[in-house]
Short mmCIF file of C-alpha atoms in Angstrom, two decimals:
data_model
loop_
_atom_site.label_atom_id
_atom_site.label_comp_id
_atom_site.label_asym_id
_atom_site.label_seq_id
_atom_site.Cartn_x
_atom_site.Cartn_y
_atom_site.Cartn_z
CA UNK R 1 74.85 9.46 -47.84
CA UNK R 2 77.46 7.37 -49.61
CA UNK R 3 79.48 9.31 -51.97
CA UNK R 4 80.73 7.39 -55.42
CA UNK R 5 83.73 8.84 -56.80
CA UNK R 6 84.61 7.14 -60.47
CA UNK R 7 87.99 6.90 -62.51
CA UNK R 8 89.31 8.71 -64.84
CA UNK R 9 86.12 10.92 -65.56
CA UNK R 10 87.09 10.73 -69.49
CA UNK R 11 89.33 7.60 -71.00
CA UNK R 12 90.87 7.63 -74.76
CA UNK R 13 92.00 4.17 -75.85
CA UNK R 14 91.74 2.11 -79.22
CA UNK R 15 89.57 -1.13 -80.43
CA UNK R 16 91.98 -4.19 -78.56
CA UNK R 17 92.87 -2.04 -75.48
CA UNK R 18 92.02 -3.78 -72.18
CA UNK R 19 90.50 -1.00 -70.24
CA UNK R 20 90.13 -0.65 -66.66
CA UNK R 21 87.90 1.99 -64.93
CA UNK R 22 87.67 2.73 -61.34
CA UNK R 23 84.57 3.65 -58.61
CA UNK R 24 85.33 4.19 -55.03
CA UNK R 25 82.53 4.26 -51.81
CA UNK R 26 83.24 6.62 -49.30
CA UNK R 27 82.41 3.92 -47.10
CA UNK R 28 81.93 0.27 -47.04
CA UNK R 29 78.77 -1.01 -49.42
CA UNK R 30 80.82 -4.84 -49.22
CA UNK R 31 79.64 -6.16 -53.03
CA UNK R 32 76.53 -4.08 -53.44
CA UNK R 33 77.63 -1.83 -56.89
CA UNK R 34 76.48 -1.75 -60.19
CA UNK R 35 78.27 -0.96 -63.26
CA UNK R 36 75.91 1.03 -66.22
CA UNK R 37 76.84 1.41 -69.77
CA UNK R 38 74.72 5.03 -71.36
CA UNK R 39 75.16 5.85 -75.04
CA UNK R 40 74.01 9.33 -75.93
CA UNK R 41 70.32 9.76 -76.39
CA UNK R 42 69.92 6.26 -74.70
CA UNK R 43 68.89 5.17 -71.79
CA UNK R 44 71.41 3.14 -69.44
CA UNK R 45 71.73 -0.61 -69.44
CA UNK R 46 72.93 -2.78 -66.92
CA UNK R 47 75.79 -4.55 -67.28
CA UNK R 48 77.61 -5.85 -64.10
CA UNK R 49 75.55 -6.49 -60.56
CA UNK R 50 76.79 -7.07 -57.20
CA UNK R 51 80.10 -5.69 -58.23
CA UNK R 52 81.03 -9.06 -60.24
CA UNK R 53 77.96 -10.76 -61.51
CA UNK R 54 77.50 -10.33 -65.51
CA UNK R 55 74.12 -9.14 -66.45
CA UNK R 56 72.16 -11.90 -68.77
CA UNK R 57 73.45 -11.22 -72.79
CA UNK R 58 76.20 -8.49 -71.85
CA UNK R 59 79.13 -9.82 -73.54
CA UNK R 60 81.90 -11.67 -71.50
CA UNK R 61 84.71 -8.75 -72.45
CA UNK R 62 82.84 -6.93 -69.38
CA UNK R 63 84.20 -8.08 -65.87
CA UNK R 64 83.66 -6.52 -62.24
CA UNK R 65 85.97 -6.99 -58.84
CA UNK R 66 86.09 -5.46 -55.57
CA UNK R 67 84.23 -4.96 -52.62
CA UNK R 68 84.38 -2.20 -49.75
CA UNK R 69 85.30 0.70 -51.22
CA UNK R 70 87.13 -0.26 -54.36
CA UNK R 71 85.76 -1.62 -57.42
CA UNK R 72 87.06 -1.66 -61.48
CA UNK R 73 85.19 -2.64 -64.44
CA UNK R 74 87.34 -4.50 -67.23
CA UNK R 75 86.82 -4.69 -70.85
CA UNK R 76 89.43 -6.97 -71.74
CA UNK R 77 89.02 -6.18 -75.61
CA UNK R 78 87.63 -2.51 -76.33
CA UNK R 79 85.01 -3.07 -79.45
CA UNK R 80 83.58 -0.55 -81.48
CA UNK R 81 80.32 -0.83 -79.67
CA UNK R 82 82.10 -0.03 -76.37
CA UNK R 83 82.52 3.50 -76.53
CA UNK R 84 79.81 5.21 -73.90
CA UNK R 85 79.83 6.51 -70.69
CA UNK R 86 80.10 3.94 -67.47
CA UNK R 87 78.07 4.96 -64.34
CA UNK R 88 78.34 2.49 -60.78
CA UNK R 89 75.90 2.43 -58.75
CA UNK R 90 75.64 1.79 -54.68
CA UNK R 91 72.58 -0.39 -53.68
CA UNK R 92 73.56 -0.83 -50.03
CA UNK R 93 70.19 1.61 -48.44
CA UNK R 94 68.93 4.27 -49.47
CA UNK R 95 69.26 6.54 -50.60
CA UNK R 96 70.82 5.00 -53.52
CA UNK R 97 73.70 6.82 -55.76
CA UNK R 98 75.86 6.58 -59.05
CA UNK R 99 79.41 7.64 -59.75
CA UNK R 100 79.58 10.84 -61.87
CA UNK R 101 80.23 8.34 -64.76
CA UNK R 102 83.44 7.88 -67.08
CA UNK R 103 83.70 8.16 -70.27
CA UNK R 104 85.05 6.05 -73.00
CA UNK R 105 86.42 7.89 -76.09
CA UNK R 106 88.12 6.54 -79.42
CA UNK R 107 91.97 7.38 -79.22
CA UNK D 1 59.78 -9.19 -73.67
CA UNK D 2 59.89 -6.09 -70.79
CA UNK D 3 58.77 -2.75 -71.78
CA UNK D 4 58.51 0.17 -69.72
CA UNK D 5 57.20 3.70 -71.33
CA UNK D 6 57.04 7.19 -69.53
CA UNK D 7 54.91 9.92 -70.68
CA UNK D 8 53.83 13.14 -68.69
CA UNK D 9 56.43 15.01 -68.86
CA UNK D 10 56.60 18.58 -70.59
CA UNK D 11 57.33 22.37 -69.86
CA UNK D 12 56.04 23.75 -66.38
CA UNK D 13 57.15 26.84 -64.61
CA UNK D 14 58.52 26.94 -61.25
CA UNK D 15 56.35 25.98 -58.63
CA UNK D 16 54.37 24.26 -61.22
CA UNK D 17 53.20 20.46 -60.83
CA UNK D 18 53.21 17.75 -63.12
CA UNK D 19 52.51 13.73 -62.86
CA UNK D 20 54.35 11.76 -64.67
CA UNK D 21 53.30 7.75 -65.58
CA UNK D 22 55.65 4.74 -66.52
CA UNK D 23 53.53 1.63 -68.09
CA UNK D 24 54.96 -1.29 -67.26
CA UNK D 25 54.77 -4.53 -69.51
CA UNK D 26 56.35 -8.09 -70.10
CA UNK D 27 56.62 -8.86 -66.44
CA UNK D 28 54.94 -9.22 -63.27
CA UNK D 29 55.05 -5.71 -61.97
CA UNK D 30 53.22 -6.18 -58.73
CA UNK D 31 56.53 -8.23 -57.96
CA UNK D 32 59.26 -5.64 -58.01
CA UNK D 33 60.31 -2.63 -56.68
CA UNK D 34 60.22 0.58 -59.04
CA UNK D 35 62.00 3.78 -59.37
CA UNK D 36 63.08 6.96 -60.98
CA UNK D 37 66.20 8.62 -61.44
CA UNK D 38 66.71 11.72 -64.04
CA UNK D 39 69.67 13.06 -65.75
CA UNK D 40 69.69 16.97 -66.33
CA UNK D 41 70.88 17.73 -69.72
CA UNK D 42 74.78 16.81 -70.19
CA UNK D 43 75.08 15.46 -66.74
CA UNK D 44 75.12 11.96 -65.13
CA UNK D 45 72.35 9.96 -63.52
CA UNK D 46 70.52 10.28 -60.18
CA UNK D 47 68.12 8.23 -58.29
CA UNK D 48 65.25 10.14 -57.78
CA UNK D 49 62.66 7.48 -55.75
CA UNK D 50 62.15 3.93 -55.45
CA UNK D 51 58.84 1.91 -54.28
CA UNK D 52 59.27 -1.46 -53.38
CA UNK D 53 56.35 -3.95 -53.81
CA UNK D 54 54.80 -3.98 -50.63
CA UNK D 55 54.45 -0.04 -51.17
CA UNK D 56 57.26 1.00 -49.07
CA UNK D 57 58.66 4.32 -50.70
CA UNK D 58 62.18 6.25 -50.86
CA UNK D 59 63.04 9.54 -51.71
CA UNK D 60 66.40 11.60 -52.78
CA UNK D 61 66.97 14.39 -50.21
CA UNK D 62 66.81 17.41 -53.17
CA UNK D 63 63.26 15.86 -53.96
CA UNK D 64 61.72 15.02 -50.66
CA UNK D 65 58.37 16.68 -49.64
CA UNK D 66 58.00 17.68 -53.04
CA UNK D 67 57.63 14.22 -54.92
CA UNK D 68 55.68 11.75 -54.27
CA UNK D 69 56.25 8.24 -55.97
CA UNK D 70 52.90 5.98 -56.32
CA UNK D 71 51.98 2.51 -58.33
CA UNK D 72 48.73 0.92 -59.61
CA UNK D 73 49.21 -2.50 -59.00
CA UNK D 74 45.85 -3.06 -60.89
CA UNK D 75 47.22 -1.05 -64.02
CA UNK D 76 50.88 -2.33 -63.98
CA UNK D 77 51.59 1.65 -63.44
CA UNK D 78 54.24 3.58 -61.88
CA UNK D 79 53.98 7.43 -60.88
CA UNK D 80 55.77 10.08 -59.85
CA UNK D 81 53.87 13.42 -58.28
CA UNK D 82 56.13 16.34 -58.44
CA UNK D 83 55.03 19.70 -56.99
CA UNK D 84 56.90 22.96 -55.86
CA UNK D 85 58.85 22.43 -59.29
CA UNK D 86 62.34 24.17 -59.58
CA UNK D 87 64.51 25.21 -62.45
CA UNK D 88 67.21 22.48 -61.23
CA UNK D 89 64.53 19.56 -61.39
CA UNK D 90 64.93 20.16 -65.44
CA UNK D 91 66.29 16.66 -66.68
CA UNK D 92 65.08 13.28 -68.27
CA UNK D 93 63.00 11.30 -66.15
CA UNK D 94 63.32 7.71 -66.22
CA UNK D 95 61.16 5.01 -65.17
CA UNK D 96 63.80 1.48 -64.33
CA UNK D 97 62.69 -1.59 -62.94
CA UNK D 98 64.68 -3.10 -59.83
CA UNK D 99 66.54 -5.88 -59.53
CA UNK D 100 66.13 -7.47 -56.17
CA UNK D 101 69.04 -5.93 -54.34
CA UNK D 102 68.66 -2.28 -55.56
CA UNK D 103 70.19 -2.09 -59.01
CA UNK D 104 68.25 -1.17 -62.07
CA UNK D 105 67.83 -4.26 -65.11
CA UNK D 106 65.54 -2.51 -67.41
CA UNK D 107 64.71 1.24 -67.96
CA UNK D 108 62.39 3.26 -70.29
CA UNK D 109 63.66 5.80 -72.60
CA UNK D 110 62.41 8.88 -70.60
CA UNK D 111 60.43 12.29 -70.54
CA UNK D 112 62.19 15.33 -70.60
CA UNK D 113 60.73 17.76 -67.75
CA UNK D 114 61.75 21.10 -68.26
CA UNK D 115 61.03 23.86 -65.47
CA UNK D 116 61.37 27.25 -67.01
CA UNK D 117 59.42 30.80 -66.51
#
C-alpha cells in the first residue's frame, strides 16, 4: 500500500501568512493526490484534484504542485476561514489513502 | 444541488452487525463510483470501500471479509454491510461521492458507529 506522510502535522501562522504544507508518497502516484480541507464537526471538502487542479468555488488563495512523491498545498493569503485541518489523498489504485492530515492553527 | 445523507449507524457490541445507508440526491448516481471512509474520534480520515458504477467493489485491508459495500441503482442508494464488528471500527462513517479519478467531491455529514460491550 502507498504510505502518505504530511508536513508539519500542526502549523501556527497569522491572517496574511503564505502557508505551505507538505505530503509525500512512498512511491510514485505521478499527479494523482488530493488535497482536503476538515473543520471540526464537519465533514471534509475538496479542494485541490490531481495535485494542481482547483476544485469548482474553492477560492484561488488555494494552489497545488508536484508530482511523484512530493506535493505542497499553498495558501498564498491565510484568511480567517482557513484555519482546519488539510488531509491529501492518493487516487493512483486501490486501496486508496490520506495523509495523517495537518493542522492549521491561529498564531 | 448534491445531497448525500447516511443513517444506520448506532451502538453495537463486538461481533455485532449493522447496515448502514447513504441516499444519494442532485445527481445521476448510477454514473459514479461511491465510497466510505470513517474517522475514529480525534483521528484523521480513512477510506473504508469504494464501488464503482459498473459494480466493481474495493475494500481497506482492516475491513475486508467483514464489510461488504452494495448500491441500489433503482433507489439512488449506497450501503455498507459490516459484520464481525470490533471496538477499533468505532468512528464516523461517511458516505462521498467520486470524482472520476478516485478523489472524493462531495460527502455526507456521517453516522457515528460505536462498537462497545
Amino acid at each position: 500500500d502507498i504510505q502518505m506522510t504530511q508536513s508539519p502535522s500542526t502549523l501556527s501562522a497569522s491572517v496574511g501568512d503564505r502557508v505551505t504544507l507538505t505530503c509525500r508518497a512512498s512511491q510514485s502516484i505521478s499527479s494523482w493526490l488530493a488535497w482536503y480541507q476538515q473543520k471540526p464537526g464537519k465533514a471534509p471538502k475538496l479542494l485541490i484534484y490531481k495535485a494542481s487542479s482547483l476544485e469548482g468555488g474553492v477560492p484561488s488563495r488555494f494552489g497545488g504542485s508536484g508530482s511523484g512523491t512530493e506535493f505542497t498545498l499553498i495558501i498564498s493569503s491565510l484568511q480567517p476561514d482557513d484555519f482546519a485541518t488539510y488531509y491529501c489523498q492518493q487516487y493512483t489504485g486501490y486501496p486508496l489513502t490520506f495523509g495523517g492530515g495537518t493542522k492549521v492553527e491561529i498564531k | 444541488e448534491v445531497q448525500l445523507l447516511e443513517s444506520g449507524g448506532g451502538l453495537v457490541q463486538p461481533g455485532g452487525s449493522l447496515r448502514l445507508s447513504c441516499a444519494a440526491s442532485g445527481f445521476t448516481f448510477s454514473d459514479y463510483t461511491m465510497g466510505w471512509v470513517r474517522q475514529a474520534p480525534g483521528k484523521g480520515l480513512e477510506w473504508v470501500s469504494a464501488i464503482r458504477s459498473v459494480g466493481s467493489t474495493f475494500y481497506a485491508d482492516s475491513v475486508k471479509g467483514r464489510f461488504t459495500i452494495s448500491r441500489d441503482n433503482s433507489q439512488n442508494t449506497l450501503y455498507l454491510q459490516m459484520n464481525s464488528l470490533r471496538a477499533e471500527d468505532t468512528a464516523l462513517y461517511y458516505c462521498a461521492k467520486g470524482r472520476p479519478g478516485g478523489s472524493f467531491d462531495c460527502w455526507g455529514q456521517g453516522t457515528l458507529v460505536t462498537v462497545s460491550s
